[in-house]
Amino acid sequence: MSIDHVNVHYYEAAVLCCPSAPPTRTPTLDDYHQAAWRVFAGTTHYSVGQRPFVFSFESLTPEQHLLILRSSTEFSHAQKKHITLRQGDNIRLEWSWVPSIATRLSPTGERLPRSKHIPAPREQWEALLCQRLGNHGFSAVPTALRCTPLGQWPMNAQRSRWCQRVHVQADLHIEDAQKAAQAWLSGVSRLKAYGMGMLCCRK
């Protein structure tokens, strides 16, 4: 039996911080990852595969950055909140995303032993979003999506890998309230450990 609505109870905190050292250095995605863990647990030491939160980040000034964390588990300084997601409702959301597609081919055309993710072509972004949102209980049409590139972000201090970060604004239709509720708590994209995919209501 399908459930037509879900009341999602969760904890959320907004924190100003400087995730990088020195403060003038542009933070990497790994800097944000570690800063989020410090907010949630007070430490950057954690068990692999056990991240009970999602988060987003925004650079306000070179020294000041805003982190927003969300979890089904209570944590320090978090406020208890709730949202009702109802099948058949429309909802306006936004989140950060790194557009990518999986491939089994190397740049020279050789078959790889396992798939890897490569940047998705710009002309595929909206179609990819529509397809993947369907896995999370939402439906959308490409014209209801707005993708704004935010620039390249380094993954770590070595700066050997960079990711194209995109801000997504979307008018969505809730097809499955249970899947949508899980997406609200767990996010909707790859690299969630690095601040991608946390859904936020658009004002």
Short mmCIF file of C-alpha atoms in Angstrom, two decimals:
data_model
loop_
_atom_site.label_atom_id
_atom_site.label_comp_id
_atom_site.label_asym_id
_atom_site.label_seq_id
_atom_site.Cartn_x
_atom_site.Cartn_y
_atom_site.Cartn_z
CA MET A 1 0.00 0.00 0.00
CA SER A 2 1.44 3.35 -1.01
CA ILE A 3 1.66 6.22 1.50
CA ASP A 4 0.32 9.51 0.19
CA HIS A 5 2.30 11.73 2.57
CA VAL A 6 5.26 11.57 4.95
CA ASN A 7 6.06 13.89 7.86
CA VAL A 8 9.84 14.07 7.96
CA HIS A 9 11.36 14.99 11.33
CA TYR A 10 15.01 15.95 11.30
CA TYR A 11 17.71 18.13 12.87
CA GLU A 12 19.43 21.00 11.12
CA ALA A 13 22.15 23.51 12.01
CA ALA A 14 23.66 26.50 10.19
CA VAL A 15 27.25 27.37 11.12
CA LEU A 16 29.69 30.04 10.01
CA CYS A 17 33.25 28.77 9.76
CA CYS A 18 36.56 29.00 7.93
CA PRO A 19 37.23 25.50 6.59
CA SER A 20 40.71 26.13 5.17
CA ALA A 21 44.10 27.05 6.61
CA PRO A 22 45.38 29.59 5.94
CA PRO A 23 42.01 31.40 5.66
CA THR A 24 43.03 33.12 2.44
CA ARG A 25 43.41 29.78 0.62
CA THR A 26 40.40 28.68 -1.42
CA PRO A 27 38.83 25.72 0.44
CA THR A 28 38.81 22.33 -1.25
CA LEU A 29 35.83 19.99 -1.21
CA ASP A 30 37.76 17.90 1.29
CA ASP A 31 38.13 20.99 3.54
CA TYR A 32 34.33 21.36 3.56
CA HIS A 33 33.96 17.61 4.20
CA GLN A 34 36.18 17.80 7.28
CA ALA A 35 34.54 21.02 8.50
CA ALA A 36 31.12 19.37 8.31
CA TRP A 37 32.35 16.45 10.39
CA ARG A 38 33.72 18.85 13.01
CA VAL A 39 30.31 20.52 13.24
CA PHE A 40 28.47 17.20 13.49
CA ALA A 41 30.78 15.19 15.73
CA GLY A 42 33.42 17.59 17.03
CA THR A 43 36.15 15.67 15.20
CA THR A 44 37.25 14.68 11.71
CA HIS A 45 37.80 11.05 12.78
CA TYR A 46 34.95 8.81 11.66
CA SER A 47 34.12 5.34 10.38
CA VAL A 48 34.21 4.97 6.60
CA GLY A 49 30.73 4.61 5.16
CA GLN A 50 28.99 5.98 8.25
CA ARG A 51 28.06 9.60 7.52
CA PRO A 52 24.67 10.21 9.15
CA PHE A 53 24.14 13.67 7.64
CA VAL A 54 24.08 15.69 4.46
CA PHE A 55 25.29 19.25 4.15
CA SER A 56 25.60 22.23 1.86
CA PHE A 57 28.12 25.07 1.80
CA GLU A 58 28.27 28.63 0.59
CA SER A 59 31.25 30.96 0.41
CA LEU A 60 30.25 34.36 1.82
CA THR A 61 33.73 35.91 2.00
CA PRO A 62 37.22 34.42 1.63
CA GLU A 63 37.33 33.93 5.42
CA GLN A 64 33.66 33.18 6.13
CA HIS A 65 31.70 30.20 4.85
CA LEU A 66 28.21 28.98 5.69
CA LEU A 67 27.64 25.27 6.34
CA ILE A 68 24.14 23.82 6.73
CA LEU A 69 23.92 20.28 8.10
CA ARG A 70 20.87 18.01 8.22
CA SER A 71 20.47 14.66 9.96
CA SER A 72 17.81 12.33 11.30
CA THR A 73 20.08 12.09 14.38
CA GLU A 74 20.26 14.85 16.97
CA PHE A 75 23.60 16.69 17.15
CA SER A 76 25.06 19.69 18.95
CA HIS A 77 23.50 23.10 18.21
CA ALA A 78 20.93 21.61 15.80
CA GLN A 79 17.28 22.63 15.77
CA LYS A 80 14.52 20.08 15.39
CA LYS A 81 12.47 20.65 12.24
CA HIS A 82 9.93 18.89 10.08
CA ILE A 83 8.55 18.97 6.57
CA THR A 84 5.51 17.25 5.08
CA LEU A 85 5.98 15.72 1.64
CA ARG A 86 2.73 14.78 -0.04
CA GLN A 87 2.25 12.71 -3.17
CA GLY A 88 0.82 14.88 -5.93
CA ASP A 89 2.16 18.16 -4.53
CA ASN A 90 4.53 20.47 -6.37
CA ILE A 91 7.65 21.67 -4.59
CA ARG A 92 10.40 24.17 -5.45
CA LEU A 93 13.86 22.95 -4.48
CA GLU A 94 17.52 23.81 -4.98
CA TRP A 95 20.79 21.97 -4.43
CA SER A 96 24.42 21.70 -5.53
CA TRP A 97 25.41 19.13 -8.13
CA VAL A 98 28.47 17.87 -9.96
CA PRO A 99 27.23 16.75 -13.42
CA SER A 100 28.78 13.43 -14.36
CA ILE A 101 28.14 10.27 -16.33
CA ALA A 102 29.59 6.79 -15.91
CA THR A 103 31.76 5.28 -18.64
CA ARG A 104 33.71 2.04 -19.15
CA LEU A 105 35.92 3.55 -21.87
CA SER A 106 39.27 5.29 -21.43
CA PRO A 107 40.07 8.52 -23.34
CA THR A 108 41.78 6.33 -25.97
CA GLY A 109 38.71 4.10 -26.37
CA GLU A 110 40.00 1.12 -24.40
CA ARG A 111 37.58 -0.72 -22.10
CA LEU A 112 38.24 -0.09 -18.40
CA PRO A 113 38.03 -2.84 -15.74
CA ARG A 114 35.35 -0.79 -13.97
CA SER A 115 33.30 2.25 -14.76
CA LYS A 116 34.41 5.74 -13.78
CA HIS A 117 32.62 9.06 -13.72
CA ILE A 118 33.50 11.79 -16.16
CA PRO A 119 32.03 15.30 -16.59
CA ALA A 120 28.65 15.27 -18.33
CA PRO A 121 28.29 17.40 -21.48
CA ARG A 122 26.35 20.61 -20.87
CA GLU A 123 23.59 19.62 -23.29
CA GLN A 124 22.81 16.53 -21.18
CA TRP A 125 22.43 18.19 -17.78
CA GLU A 126 18.66 18.68 -17.69
CA ALA A 127 17.91 15.23 -19.14
CA LEU A 128 20.23 13.60 -16.58
CA LEU A 129 18.54 15.45 -13.74
CA CYS A 130 15.06 14.43 -14.88
CA GLN A 131 16.14 10.79 -15.09
CA ARG A 132 17.87 10.72 -11.70
CA LEU A 133 15.17 12.65 -9.87
CA GLY A 134 12.76 9.90 -10.87
CA ASN A 135 14.79 7.50 -8.70
CA HIS A 136 14.11 9.78 -5.73
CA GLY A 137 10.34 10.07 -6.03
CA PHE A 138 10.18 13.29 -8.06
CA SER A 139 9.30 14.12 -11.63
CA ALA A 140 10.31 17.14 -13.66
CA VAL A 141 10.52 18.44 -17.18
CA PRO A 142 13.72 20.02 -18.52
CA THR A 143 12.11 23.45 -18.80
CA ALA A 144 11.40 23.39 -15.03
CA LEU A 145 15.12 23.11 -14.24
CA ARG A 146 17.64 25.91 -14.04
CA CYS A 147 21.34 25.01 -13.90
CA THR A 148 23.86 27.71 -13.00
CA PRO A 149 27.59 26.82 -13.15
CA LEU A 150 29.47 27.99 -10.04
CA GLY A 151 32.97 27.20 -11.24
CA GLN A 152 35.56 24.51 -10.65
CA TRP A 153 36.32 23.25 -7.13
CA PRO A 154 39.49 21.32 -6.18
CA MET A 155 38.84 17.99 -4.46
CA ASN A 156 41.86 18.06 -2.13
CA ALA A 157 45.01 19.96 -1.23
CA GLN A 158 46.99 18.34 -4.08
CA ARG A 159 44.49 19.92 -6.49
CA SER A 160 44.97 16.99 -8.85
CA ARG A 161 41.23 16.66 -9.44
CA TRP A 162 38.71 19.44 -9.99
CA CYS A 163 34.91 19.26 -10.12
CA GLN A 164 32.43 21.50 -11.90
CA ARG A 165 29.91 22.60 -9.25
CA VAL A 166 26.45 23.57 -10.46
CA HIS A 167 23.57 25.21 -8.59
CA VAL A 168 20.24 23.60 -9.53
CA GLN A 169 16.83 25.24 -9.07
CA ALA A 170 13.85 23.05 -9.88
CA ASP A 171 10.07 22.96 -9.85
CA LEU A 172 9.31 19.34 -9.04
CA HIS A 173 6.27 17.10 -8.70
CA ILE A 174 6.22 14.56 -5.86
CA GLU A 175 5.40 11.12 -7.29
CA ASP A 176 6.44 8.99 -4.30
CA ALA A 177 6.34 10.58 -0.84
CA GLN A 178 8.46 7.88 0.80
CA LYS A 179 11.29 8.16 -1.73
CA ALA A 180 11.10 11.96 -1.57
CA ALA A 181 11.38 11.81 2.23
CA GLN A 182 14.49 9.64 1.98
CA ALA A 183 15.97 12.08 -0.53
CA TRP A 184 15.33 14.96 1.89
CA LEU A 185 17.41 13.17 4.53
CA SER A 186 20.05 11.56 2.30
CA GLY A 187 20.48 13.86 -0.71
CA VAL A 188 20.14 13.20 -4.42
CA SER A 189 23.54 13.10 -6.11
CA ARG A 190 27.07 11.80 -6.04
CA LEU A 191 29.67 13.44 -3.78
CA LYS A 192 27.19 13.97 -0.95
CA ALA A 193 30.12 13.64 1.45
CA TYR A 194 31.47 16.83 -0.13
CA GLY A 195 28.40 19.05 0.10
CA MET A 196 26.48 17.98 -2.99
CA GLY A 197 22.83 16.98 -3.25
CA MET A 198 21.25 18.38 -0.08
CA LEU A 199 17.75 19.51 -1.03
CA CYS A 200 16.64 22.93 0.21
CA CYS A 201 13.31 24.67 -0.28
CA ARG A 202 13.51 27.68 -2.56
CA LYS A 203 12.24 30.93 -1.11
#
